[in-house]
XYZ file of C-alpha atoms in Angstrom:
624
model
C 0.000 0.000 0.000
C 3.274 2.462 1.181
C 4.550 1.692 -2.377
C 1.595 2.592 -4.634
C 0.762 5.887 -2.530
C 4.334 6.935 -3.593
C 4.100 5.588 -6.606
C 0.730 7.879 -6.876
C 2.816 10.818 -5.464
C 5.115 10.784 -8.168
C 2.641 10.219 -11.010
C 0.981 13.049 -9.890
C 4.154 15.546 -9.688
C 5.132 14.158 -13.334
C 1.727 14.797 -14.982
C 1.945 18.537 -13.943
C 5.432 19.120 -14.602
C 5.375 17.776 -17.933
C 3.056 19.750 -18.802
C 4.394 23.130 -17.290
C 7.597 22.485 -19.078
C 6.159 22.603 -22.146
C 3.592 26.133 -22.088
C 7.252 27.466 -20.322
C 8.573 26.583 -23.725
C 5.669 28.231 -25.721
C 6.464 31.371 -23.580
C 10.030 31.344 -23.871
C 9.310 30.806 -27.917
C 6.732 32.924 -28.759
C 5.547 36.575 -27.468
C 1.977 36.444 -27.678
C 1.771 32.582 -27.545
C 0.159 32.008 -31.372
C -3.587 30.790 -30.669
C -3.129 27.715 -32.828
C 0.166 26.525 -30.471
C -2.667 26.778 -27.808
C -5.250 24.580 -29.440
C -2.016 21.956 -30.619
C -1.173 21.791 -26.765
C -5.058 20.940 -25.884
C -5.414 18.623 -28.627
C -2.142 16.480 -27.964
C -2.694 16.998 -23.609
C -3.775 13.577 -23.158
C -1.600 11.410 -25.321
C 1.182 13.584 -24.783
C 1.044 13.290 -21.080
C 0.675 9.759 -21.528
C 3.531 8.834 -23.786
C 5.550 10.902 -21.213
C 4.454 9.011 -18.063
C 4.707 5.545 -19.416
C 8.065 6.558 -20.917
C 9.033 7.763 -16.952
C 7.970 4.106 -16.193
C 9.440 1.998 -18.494
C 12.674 3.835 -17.567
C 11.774 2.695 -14.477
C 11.425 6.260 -12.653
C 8.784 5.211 -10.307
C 10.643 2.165 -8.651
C 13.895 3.767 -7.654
C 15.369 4.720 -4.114
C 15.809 8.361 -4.912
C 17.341 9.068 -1.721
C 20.443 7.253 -2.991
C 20.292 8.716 -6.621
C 23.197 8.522 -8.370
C 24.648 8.872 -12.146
C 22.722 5.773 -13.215
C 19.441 8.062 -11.723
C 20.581 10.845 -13.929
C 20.792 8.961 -17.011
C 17.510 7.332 -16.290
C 15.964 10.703 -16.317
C 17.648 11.935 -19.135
C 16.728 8.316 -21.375
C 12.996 8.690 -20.187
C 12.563 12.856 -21.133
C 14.079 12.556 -24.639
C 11.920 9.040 -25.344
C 9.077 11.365 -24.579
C 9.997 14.257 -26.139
C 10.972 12.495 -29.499
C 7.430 10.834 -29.254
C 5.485 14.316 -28.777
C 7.455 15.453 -31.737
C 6.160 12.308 -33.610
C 2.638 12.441 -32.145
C 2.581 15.592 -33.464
C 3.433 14.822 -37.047
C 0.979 12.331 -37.219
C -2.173 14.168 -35.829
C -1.285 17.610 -37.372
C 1.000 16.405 -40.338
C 3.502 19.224 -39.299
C 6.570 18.704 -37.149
C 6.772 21.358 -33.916
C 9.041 23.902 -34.657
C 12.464 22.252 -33.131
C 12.929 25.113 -31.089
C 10.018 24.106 -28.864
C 11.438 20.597 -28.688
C 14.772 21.677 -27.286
C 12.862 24.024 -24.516
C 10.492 21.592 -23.756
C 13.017 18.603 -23.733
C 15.464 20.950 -21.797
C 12.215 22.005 -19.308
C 10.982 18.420 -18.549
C 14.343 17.393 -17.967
C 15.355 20.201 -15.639
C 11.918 19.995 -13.843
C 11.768 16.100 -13.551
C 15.185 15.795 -12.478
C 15.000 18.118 -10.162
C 12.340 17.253 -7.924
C 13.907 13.504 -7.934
C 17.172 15.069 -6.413
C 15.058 17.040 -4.196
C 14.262 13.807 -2.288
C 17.663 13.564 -1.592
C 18.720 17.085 -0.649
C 15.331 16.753 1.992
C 16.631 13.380 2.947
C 20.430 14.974 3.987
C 18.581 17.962 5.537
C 16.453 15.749 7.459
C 19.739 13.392 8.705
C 21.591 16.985 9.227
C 19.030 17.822 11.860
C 19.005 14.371 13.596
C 22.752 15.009 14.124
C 22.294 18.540 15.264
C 19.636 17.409 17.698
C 21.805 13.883 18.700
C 22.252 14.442 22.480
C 25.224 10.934 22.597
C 28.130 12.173 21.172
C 28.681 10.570 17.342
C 31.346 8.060 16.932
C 34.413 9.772 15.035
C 35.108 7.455 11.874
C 38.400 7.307 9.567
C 38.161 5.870 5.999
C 41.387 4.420 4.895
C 41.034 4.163 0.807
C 38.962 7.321 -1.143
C 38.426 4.713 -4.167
C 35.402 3.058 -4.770
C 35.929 0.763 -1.763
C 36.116 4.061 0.734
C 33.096 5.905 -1.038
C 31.178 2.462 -0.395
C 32.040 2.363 2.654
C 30.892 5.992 3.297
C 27.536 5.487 1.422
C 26.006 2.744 3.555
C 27.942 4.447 7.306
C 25.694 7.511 5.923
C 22.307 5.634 4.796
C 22.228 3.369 7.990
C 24.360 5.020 10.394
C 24.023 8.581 9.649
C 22.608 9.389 13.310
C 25.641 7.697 14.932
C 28.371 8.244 13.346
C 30.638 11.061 11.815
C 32.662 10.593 8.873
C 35.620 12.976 9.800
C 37.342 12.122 6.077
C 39.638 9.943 4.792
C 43.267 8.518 4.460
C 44.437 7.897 0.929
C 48.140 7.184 -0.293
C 47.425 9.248 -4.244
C 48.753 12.222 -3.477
C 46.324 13.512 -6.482
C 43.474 13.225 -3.607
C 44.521 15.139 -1.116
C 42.884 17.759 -0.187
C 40.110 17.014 -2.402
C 36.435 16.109 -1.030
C 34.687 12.621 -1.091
C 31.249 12.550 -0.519
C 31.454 15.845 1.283
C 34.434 14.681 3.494
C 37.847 15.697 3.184
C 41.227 13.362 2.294
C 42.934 14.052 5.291
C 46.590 12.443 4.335
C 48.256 9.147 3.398
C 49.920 6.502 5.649
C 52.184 8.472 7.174
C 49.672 10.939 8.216
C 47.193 8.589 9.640
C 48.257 8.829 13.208
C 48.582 12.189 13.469
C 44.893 12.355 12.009
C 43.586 9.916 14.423
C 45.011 12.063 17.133
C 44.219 15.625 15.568
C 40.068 14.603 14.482
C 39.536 12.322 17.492
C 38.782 9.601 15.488
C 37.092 6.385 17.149
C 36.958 4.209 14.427
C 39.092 3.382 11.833
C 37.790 1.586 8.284
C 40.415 -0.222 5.860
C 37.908 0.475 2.696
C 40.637 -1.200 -0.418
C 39.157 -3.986 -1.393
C 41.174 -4.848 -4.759
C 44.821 -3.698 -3.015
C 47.842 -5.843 -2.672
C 47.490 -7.659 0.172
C 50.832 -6.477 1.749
C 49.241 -3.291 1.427
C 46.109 -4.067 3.470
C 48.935 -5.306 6.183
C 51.149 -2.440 6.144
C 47.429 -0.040 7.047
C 46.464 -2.659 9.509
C 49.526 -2.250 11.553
C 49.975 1.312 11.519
C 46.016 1.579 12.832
C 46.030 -0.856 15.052
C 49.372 1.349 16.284
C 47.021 3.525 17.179
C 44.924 1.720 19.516
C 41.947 2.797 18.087
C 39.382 -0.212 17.250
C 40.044 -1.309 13.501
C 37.403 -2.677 10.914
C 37.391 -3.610 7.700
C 35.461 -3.704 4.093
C 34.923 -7.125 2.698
C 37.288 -8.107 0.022
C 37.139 -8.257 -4.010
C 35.240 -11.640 -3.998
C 32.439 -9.958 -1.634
C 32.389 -6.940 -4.028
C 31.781 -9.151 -7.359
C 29.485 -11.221 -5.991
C 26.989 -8.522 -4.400
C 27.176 -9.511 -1.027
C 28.652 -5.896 0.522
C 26.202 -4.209 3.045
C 27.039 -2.204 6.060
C 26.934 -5.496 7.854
C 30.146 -7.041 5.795
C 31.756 -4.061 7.633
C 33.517 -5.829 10.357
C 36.364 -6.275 12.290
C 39.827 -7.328 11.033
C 40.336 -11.436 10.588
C 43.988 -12.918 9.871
C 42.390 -14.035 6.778
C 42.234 -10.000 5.348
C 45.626 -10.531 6.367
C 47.005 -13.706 5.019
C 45.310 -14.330 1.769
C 46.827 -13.568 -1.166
C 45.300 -10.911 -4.186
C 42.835 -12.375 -5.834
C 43.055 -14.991 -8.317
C 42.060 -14.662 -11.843
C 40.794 -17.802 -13.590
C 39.871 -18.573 -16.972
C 36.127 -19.409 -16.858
C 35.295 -20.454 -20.290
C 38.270 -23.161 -19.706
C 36.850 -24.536 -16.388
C 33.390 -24.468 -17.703
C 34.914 -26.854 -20.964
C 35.847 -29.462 -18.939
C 33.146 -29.089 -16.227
C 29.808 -27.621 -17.105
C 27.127 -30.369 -18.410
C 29.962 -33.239 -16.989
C 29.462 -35.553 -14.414
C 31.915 -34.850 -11.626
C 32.782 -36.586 -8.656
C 34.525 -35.317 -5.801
C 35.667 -37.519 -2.762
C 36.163 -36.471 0.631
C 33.444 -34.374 -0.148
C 32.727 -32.938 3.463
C 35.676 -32.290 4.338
C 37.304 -28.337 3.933
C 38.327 -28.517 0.842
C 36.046 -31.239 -1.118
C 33.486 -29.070 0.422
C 34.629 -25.827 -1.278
C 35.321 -27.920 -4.922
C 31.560 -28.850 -4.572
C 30.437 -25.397 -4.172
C 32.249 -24.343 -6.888
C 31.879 -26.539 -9.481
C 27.903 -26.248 -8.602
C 28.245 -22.765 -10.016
C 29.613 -24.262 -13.428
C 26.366 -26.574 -13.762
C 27.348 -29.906 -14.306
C 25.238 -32.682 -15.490
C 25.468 -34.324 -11.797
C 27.507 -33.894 -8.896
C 28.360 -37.161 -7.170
C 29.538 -36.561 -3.167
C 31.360 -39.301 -1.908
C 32.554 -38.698 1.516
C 32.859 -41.916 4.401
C 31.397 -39.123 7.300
C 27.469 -38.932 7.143
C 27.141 -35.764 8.859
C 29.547 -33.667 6.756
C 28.158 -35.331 3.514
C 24.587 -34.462 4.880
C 25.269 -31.027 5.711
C 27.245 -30.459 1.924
C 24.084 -32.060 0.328
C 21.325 -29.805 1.959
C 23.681 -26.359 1.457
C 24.429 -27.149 -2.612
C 20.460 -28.218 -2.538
C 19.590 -24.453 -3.466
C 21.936 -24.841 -6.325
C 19.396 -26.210 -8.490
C 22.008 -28.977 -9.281
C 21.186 -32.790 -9.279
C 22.778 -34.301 -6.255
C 23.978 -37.666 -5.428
C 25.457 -38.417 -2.165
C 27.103 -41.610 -1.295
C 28.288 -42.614 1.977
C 31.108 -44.677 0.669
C 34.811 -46.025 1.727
C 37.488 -45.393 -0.524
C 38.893 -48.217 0.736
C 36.317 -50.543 0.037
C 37.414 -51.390 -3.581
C 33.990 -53.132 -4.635
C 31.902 -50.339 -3.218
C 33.912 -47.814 -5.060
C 33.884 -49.280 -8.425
C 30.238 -50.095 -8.083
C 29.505 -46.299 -8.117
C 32.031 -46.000 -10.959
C 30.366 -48.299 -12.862
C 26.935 -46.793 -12.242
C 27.341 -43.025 -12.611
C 30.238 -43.122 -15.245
C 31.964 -39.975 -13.888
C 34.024 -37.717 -16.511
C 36.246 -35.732 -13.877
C 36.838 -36.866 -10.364
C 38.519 -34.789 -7.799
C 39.887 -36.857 -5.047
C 40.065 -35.162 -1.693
C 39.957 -37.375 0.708
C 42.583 -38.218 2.683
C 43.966 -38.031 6.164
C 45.785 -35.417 6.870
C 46.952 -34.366 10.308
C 50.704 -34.794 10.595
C 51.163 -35.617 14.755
C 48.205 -38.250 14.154
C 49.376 -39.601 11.463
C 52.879 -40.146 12.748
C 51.365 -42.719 15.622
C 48.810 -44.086 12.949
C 50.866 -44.723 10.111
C 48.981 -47.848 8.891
C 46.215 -46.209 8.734
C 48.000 -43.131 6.421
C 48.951 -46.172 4.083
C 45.540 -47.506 3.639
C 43.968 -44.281 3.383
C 46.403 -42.337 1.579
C 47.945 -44.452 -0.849
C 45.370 -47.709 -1.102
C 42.479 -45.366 -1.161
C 43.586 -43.826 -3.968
C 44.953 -46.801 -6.125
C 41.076 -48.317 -5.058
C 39.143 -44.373 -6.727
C 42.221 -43.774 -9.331
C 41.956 -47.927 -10.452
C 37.851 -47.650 -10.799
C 37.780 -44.264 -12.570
C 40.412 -46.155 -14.939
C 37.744 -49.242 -15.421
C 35.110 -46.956 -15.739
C 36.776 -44.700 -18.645
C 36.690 -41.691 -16.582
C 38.536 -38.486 -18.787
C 40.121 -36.731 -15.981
C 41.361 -37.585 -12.537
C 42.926 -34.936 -10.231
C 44.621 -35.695 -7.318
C 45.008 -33.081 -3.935
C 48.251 -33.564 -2.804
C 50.431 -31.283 -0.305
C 53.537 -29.219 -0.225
C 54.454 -32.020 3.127
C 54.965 -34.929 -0.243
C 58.239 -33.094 -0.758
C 60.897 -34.799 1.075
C 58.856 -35.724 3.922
C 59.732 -36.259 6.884
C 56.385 -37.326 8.015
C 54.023 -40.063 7.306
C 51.266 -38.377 5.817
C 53.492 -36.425 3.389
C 55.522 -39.708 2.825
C 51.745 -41.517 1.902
C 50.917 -38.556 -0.793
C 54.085 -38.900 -2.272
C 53.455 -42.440 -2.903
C 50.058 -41.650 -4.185
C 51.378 -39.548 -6.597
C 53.490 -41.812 -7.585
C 50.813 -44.142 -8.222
C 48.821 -41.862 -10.671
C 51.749 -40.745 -12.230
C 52.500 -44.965 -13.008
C 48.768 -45.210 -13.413
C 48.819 -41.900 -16.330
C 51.261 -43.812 -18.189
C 49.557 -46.750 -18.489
C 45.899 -45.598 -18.913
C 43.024 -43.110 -21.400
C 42.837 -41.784 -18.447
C 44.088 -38.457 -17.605
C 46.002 -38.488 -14.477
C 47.132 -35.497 -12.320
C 47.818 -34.111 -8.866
C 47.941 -30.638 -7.159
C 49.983 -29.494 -4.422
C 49.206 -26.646 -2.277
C 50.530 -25.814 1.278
C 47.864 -25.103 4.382
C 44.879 -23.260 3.825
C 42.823 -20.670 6.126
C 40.024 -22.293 8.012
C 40.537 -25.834 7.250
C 39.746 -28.482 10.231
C 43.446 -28.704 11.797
C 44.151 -25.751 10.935
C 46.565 -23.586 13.489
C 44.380 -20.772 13.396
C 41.296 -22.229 14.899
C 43.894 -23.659 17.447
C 44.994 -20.605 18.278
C 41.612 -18.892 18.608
C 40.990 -21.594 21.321
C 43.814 -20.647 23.240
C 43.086 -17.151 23.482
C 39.487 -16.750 24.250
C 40.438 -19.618 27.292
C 42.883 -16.932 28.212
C 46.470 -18.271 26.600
C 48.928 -19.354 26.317
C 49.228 -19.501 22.193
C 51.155 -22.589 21.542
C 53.997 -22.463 19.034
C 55.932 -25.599 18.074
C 59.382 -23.340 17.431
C 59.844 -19.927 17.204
C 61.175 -20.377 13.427
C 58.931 -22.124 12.119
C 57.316 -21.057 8.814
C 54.673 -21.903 6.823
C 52.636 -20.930 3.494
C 49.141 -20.116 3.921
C 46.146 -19.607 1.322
C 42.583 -19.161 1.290
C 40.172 -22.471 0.565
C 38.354 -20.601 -2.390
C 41.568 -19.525 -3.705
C 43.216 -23.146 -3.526
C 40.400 -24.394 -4.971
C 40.018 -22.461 -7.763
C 43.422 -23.200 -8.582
C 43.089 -26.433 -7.851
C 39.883 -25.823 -10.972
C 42.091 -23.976 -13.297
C 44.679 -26.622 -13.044
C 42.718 -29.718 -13.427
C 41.778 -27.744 -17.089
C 45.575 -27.560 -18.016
C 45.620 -31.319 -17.010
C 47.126 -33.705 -20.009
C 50.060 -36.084 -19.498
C 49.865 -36.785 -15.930
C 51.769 -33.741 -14.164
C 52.113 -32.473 -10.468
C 51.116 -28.895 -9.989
C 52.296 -26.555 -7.936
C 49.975 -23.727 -6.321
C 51.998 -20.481 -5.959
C 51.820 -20.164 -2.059
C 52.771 -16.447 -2.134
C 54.881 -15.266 1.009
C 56.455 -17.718 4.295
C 54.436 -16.249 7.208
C 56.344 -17.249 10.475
C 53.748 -19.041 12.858
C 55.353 -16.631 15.736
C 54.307 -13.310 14.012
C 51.044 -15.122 13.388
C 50.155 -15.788 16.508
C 51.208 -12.490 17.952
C 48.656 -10.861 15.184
C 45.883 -13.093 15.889
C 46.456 -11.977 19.814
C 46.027 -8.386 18.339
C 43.096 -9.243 16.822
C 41.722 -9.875 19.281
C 42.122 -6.796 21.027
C 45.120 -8.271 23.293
C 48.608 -7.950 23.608
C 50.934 -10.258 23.067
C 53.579 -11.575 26.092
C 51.254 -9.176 28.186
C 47.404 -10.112 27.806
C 48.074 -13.391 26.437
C 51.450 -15.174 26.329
C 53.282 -17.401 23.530
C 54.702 -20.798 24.887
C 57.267 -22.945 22.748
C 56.286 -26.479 23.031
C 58.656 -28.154 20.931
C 58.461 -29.337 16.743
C 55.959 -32.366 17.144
C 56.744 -35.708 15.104
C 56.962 -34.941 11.609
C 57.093 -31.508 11.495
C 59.934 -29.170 9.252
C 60.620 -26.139 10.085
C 59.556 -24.967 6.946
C 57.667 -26.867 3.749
C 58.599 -27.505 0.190
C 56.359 -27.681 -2.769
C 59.329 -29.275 -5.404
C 62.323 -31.233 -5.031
C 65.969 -30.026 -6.359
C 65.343 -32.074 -8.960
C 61.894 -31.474 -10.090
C 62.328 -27.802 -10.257
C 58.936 -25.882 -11.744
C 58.063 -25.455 -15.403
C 55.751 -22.242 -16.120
C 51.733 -22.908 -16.973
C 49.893 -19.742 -19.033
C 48.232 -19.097 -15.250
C 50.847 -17.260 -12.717
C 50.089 -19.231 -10.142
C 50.346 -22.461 -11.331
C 53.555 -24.024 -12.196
C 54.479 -27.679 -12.518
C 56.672 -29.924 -11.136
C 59.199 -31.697 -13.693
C 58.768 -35.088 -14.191
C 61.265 -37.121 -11.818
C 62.387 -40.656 -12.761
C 59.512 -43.768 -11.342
C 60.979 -46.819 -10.256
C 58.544 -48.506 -12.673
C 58.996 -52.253 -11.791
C 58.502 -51.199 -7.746
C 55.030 -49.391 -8.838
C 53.800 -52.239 -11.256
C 54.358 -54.866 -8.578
C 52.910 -52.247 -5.939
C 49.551 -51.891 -8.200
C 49.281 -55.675 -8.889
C 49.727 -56.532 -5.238
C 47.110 -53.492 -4.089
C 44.498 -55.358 -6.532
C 45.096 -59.124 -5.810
C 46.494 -59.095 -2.694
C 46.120 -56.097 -0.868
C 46.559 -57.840 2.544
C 49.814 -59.216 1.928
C 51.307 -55.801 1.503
C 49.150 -53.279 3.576
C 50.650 -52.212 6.652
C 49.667 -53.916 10.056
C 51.577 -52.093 12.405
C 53.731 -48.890 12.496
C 57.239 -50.812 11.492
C 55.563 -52.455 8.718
C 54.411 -49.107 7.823
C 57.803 -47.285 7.799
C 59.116 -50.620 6.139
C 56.089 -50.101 3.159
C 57.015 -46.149 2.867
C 61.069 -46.669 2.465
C 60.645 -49.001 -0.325
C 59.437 -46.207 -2.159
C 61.349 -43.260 -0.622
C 65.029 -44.922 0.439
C 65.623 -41.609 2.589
C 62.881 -41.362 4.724
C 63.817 -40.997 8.495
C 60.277 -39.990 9.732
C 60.268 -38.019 12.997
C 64.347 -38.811 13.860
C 65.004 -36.315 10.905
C 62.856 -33.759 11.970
C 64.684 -33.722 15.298
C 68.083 -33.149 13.257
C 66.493 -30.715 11.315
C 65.028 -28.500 14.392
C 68.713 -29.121 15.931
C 70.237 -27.259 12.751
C 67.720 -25.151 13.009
C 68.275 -24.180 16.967
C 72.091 -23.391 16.249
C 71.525 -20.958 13.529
């Protein structure tokens, strides 16, 4: 009811303002108006009027928001006047078989458009009056807000602090490092300064609040701002970043406080669409492990490229249930199976059925310390799980089979690395010797993911510390899950002859300095409100990871992120006899026991020492 008394309040505004810019233009034209000018304009009142109003509609100047009017508002206006005034000239022609003098077009097209246009932006002058006098009669004092970034990111920002905030905050300008901008005006507020300024603006304006609004900057950059205004001690929030912005999904909500992932993720990744989609849209896909973090995130993604069917094969129920009923709204047909990888029968009974053309295989276990006391069960998971999905989607004439590896299957020196290297050696035995289209991706840890330090370390401080840290130099590579999956997309397209790729990981972030920014982040500080203890490098832990070998070294893709590994020599007799054992007589050469399992993983990799050549390596490390 609201909308169509509005709606009516427009209408009404329009049908006399049309129509008063046009006798203004018979005035301005003529001196007397001529009587026959007179009796056009009574003639041609009606359908006039009403080629200009539906014209207003069409152009769609009775649904918009006027109090946020914009350029796109302006050229709506100015699209629905000259419509209407090039159909009055024509309605004119054809009732009077005479064409209005063009002078009387320009004055009334001029007019209507001046008129119009002007009581739509009227709305929003009232509205800024009307949020003017809310702050002048505000008794609480407004919260003092900073805008770091005066791009389109910062005037965002300010747009929806000053449509839903207006009576609580004040926008006292912003920080930008173009030195074009300063001085200049943004939305009414001033650039104050660049970096180096910011504290002394903080200090100088009072500021309360301070808003990193650069969405599509370096991420280095984002760091560099963060630190200087957290410096300040002034609370620190943050706009969402580029993947928010594309995808809609920015509202004064998505302003929020700084996570380490703002931090720690890389810029973001262009991918080549079209190519994914060739390979994946109208396919049937299948993607094990696919509850866990990352088979998760490759089903939500490849939903978006609408394949035929989506198989989800994942041994949990409740992480396959909840995956099923969130890509539900996707509009894509489902299938989930609760299956084992390991169950060789079971696997290639679903192969057989469904007749997948890509399969992603995620799952896997995963977590190092575990792993190191369970190494039988890293065997049969890691390497006979695979042979079991990588043997059926061979049977089953699948094109494409991508493997997710890790950056730990580079001279491990743990069990779970040491059991993905000797997947990949598998596929890379099995690409040689099948249609099939083997390949595996390596990426180091990602944000978020179950076992992930961060969530560790979030435990530790809201119980109240202390942070744990293995070693003081320990480093690691970090990414984002969306990010290493659509890599993980983009390389399974480049896929032909059974290669290893390699994710670029970006920059080593030392697990000290993360921990001491996550303690900031939380509003703490470090060794004062929350303290760091070294516990020691657990078994099978480096210091710091690998993604190639000395003598794979990396051979360039057409992506700049993904690279791949050069092909190393395969002890091809060891991997035919592995394979024919692993299908007739998987019991005889399946681990048991831990020794049996070391004794499986050195027949492959000679040099493996497990956890005693971590300890040397921390040693090294600890005399440096």
């Amino acid at each position: 009811m609201e909308k169509w008394k509005r709606w009516g309040h427009l209408v009404a505004i329009d049908l006399l303002l049309v129509n008063v810019a046009y006798v203004l233009a018979l005035f301005l034209r003529y001196d007397p108006v001529p009587a026959y000018q007179w009796e056009v304009f009574l003639t041609l009142l009606v359908p006039r009027t009403t080629l200009r109003i539906l014209g207003h509609y069409f152009f769609g100047l009775y649904r918009r928001a006027w109090r946020y009017a914009s350029i796109e508002e302006a050229l709506a206006i100015v699209g629905a006047v000259t419509v209407g005034s090039i159909l009055g000239a024509f309605l004119n022609l054809f009732w009077f078989q005479a064409m209005l003098p063009r002078s009387i077009v320009v004055l009334d097209w001029f007019l209507c458009l001046a008129l119009v246009g002007g009581s739509r932006f009227l709305v929003r002058i009232r509205d800024g009056w009307q949020r003017q006098s809310l702050l002048e009669d505000h008794e609480e004092p407004l919260k003092r807000v900073l805008i770091v970034g005066a791009g389109d990111g910062g005037v965002l920002a300010a747009r929806e602090l000053r449509n839903h905030y207006g009576h609580q905050v004040k926008l006292v300008g912003f920080i930008d490092d173009d030195p074009l901008k300063r001085n200049q005006t943004v939305l009414g507020s001033p650039v104050l300064g660049t970096r180096d300024d910011l504290a002394r603006v903080v200090a100088e304006y009072q500021v309360d609040e301070i808003i990193i609004s650069m969405p599509s900057v370096p991420r280095r950059v984002i760091r560099e701002f963060v630190r200087i205004a957290q410096a300040t001690g002034k609370k620190v929030l943050i706009l969402p970043g580029v993947y928010d912005l594309l995808e809609g999904n920015v509202t004064v909500s998505k302003i929020r406080e700084v996570h380490i992932e703002d931090l720690l993720g890389r810029d973001p990744v262009k991918v080549n669409i079209a190519g994914m989609s060739a390979y994946l849209s109208g396919r049937k896909v299948l993607v094990t492990g696919a509850g866990g973090s990352i088979g998760s995130e490759l089903c939500r993604q490849i939903a978006k490229l609408k394949p035929e069917v989506l198989l989800l094969v994942d041994h949990g129920e409740n992480n396959l249930y909840e995956i099923e009923m969130e890509l539900k709204a996707a509009r894509v047909p489902l299938v989930a199976l609760v299956k084992d990888i390991k169950d060789g029968r079971a696997v290639r009974d679903v192969f057989q059925r469904y007749k997948p053309d890509v399969v992603f295989h995620a799952a896997a276990h995963k977590h190092v310390p575990l792993m190191e006391h369970n190494p039988e069960e890293a065997i049969k998971n890691n390497v006979y799980g695979t042979y079991q999905v990588a043997w059926a989607a061979h049977l089953a004439g699948t094109e494409k089979f991508v493997l997710i590896s890790t950056d730990k299957a580079v001279n491990p020196t743990s069990v779970m690395g040491a059991s993905k290297r000797i997947a990949e050696m598998i596929i890379m035995y099995l690409d040689q010797r099948s249609a099939t289209t083997f390949a595996a991706v390596r990426f180091g840890n990602v944000l978020g993911s179950r076992g992930s330090v961060i969530p560790l370390f979030r435990q530790q401080i809201l119980a109240g510390g202390p942070v744990t840290v293995t070693h003081e130099k320990m480093i690691r590579y970090f990414m984002t899950i969306p990010e290493a999956v659509q890599l993980t997309l983009q390389a399974g397209a480049f896929a032909g002859k059974g290669e290893i790729f390699v994710l670029d990981m970006g920059e080593p972030v030392r697990i000290m300095d993360l921990a001491e920014q996550l303690i900031r982040l939380s509003g703490l500080r470090p060794y004062v409100d929350i303290g760091i203890q070294i516990t020691g490098i657990r078994p099978g832990e480096k210091l710091f990871e690998e993604l190639f070998t000395a003598e794979e070294g990396v051979d360039a893709t057409t992506h700049e992120r993904i690279f791949v590994a050069k092909p190393t020599a395969l002890d091809l007799p060891l991997l035919e006899e592995t394979v024919q054992a692993l299908e007739n007589r998987p019991e005889e050469i399946l681990p048991a026991d831990a020794h049996s399992a070391l004794e499986f993983i050195r027949r492959f990799l000679p040099e493996f020492r497990g956890e005693e050549q971590s300890k040397l390596e921390a040693a090294a490390g600890l005399e440096e």
